[in-house]
Amino acid sequence: MKKSFIFGLSVILFCLTSASFADTRYISDKIYVPLRVGDGSKYRIIHRGLPSGEKLELISTNEDSGYSKVRTDKGVEGWLPSHYLISSPAARSQLAANKKQIDELSGINKELQKKLENTTQSSQETNSIVEELQLENKSLAEELEEIKRISANSIKLDDDNRRLLESNQMLSSEVDVLKTDNARLRENKENEFFLNGAFAVLIGVMIALIAPRMMPKRRSDWG
């Protein structure tokens, strides 16, 4: 009976730590991503911003445009940049689940230790059970350490990803500013050419009107 309980508990713990999210994507980092009607920034926004950690269903991906079509839990469909999607929840979301697992495993560990302390029988069967509980206790302690290590790595990856996204957003903003400045300079240059041409035409007209008056009149031979 106790062996079956220990084996079943091990299977449940393995399933909890190895669960995957098939055909599911999540918004990465602490940002808000707009949802559009088409696969590009020129299309109309239908959702002002999906928060990080939002669970989405991936419908399709356009490799050429770099956009993916998704569906929210409320049934809203639209397109957003594919690089905002990750195949698992953000590290901070996973951390809460990992902490819950740690608390559950800690509770099981304390229960096993209590069973060890209350074991007073000296028979061979009791000694066998004690050995199994000790092994299970050691295994649970190792799983606790592994979960703690994974949580620490997840936080580091999350921080690195946040810094990269912030750098990318800054670069995108600088590119937009440069594009705006370039368009303004080009417009100013065109206006300058137009003004120079108009000024040249005006000068020509003035010369054509004034020059004949400034030339001396020829005296008539009969005068």
CSV table of C-alpha atoms in Angstrom, one decimal, residues 31-35 45 47-51:
chain,number,residue,atom,x,y,z
A,31,ILE,CA,5.1,44.7,-22.3
A,32,TYR,CA,1.8,45.4,-24.2
A,33,VAL,CA,1.6,44.1,-27.7
A,34,PRO,CA,-1.1,45.5,-30.1
A,35,LEU,CA,-3.2,43.1,-32.1
A,45,ILE,CA,-5.1,47.8,-34.5
A,47,HIS,CA,-6.7,45.4,-29.6
A,48,ARG,CA,-4.6,48.2,-28.0
A,49,GLY,CA,-2.3,45.9,-26.2
A,50,LEU,CA,-2.0,42.3,-24.9
A,51,PRO,CA,-0.1,42.2,-21.6
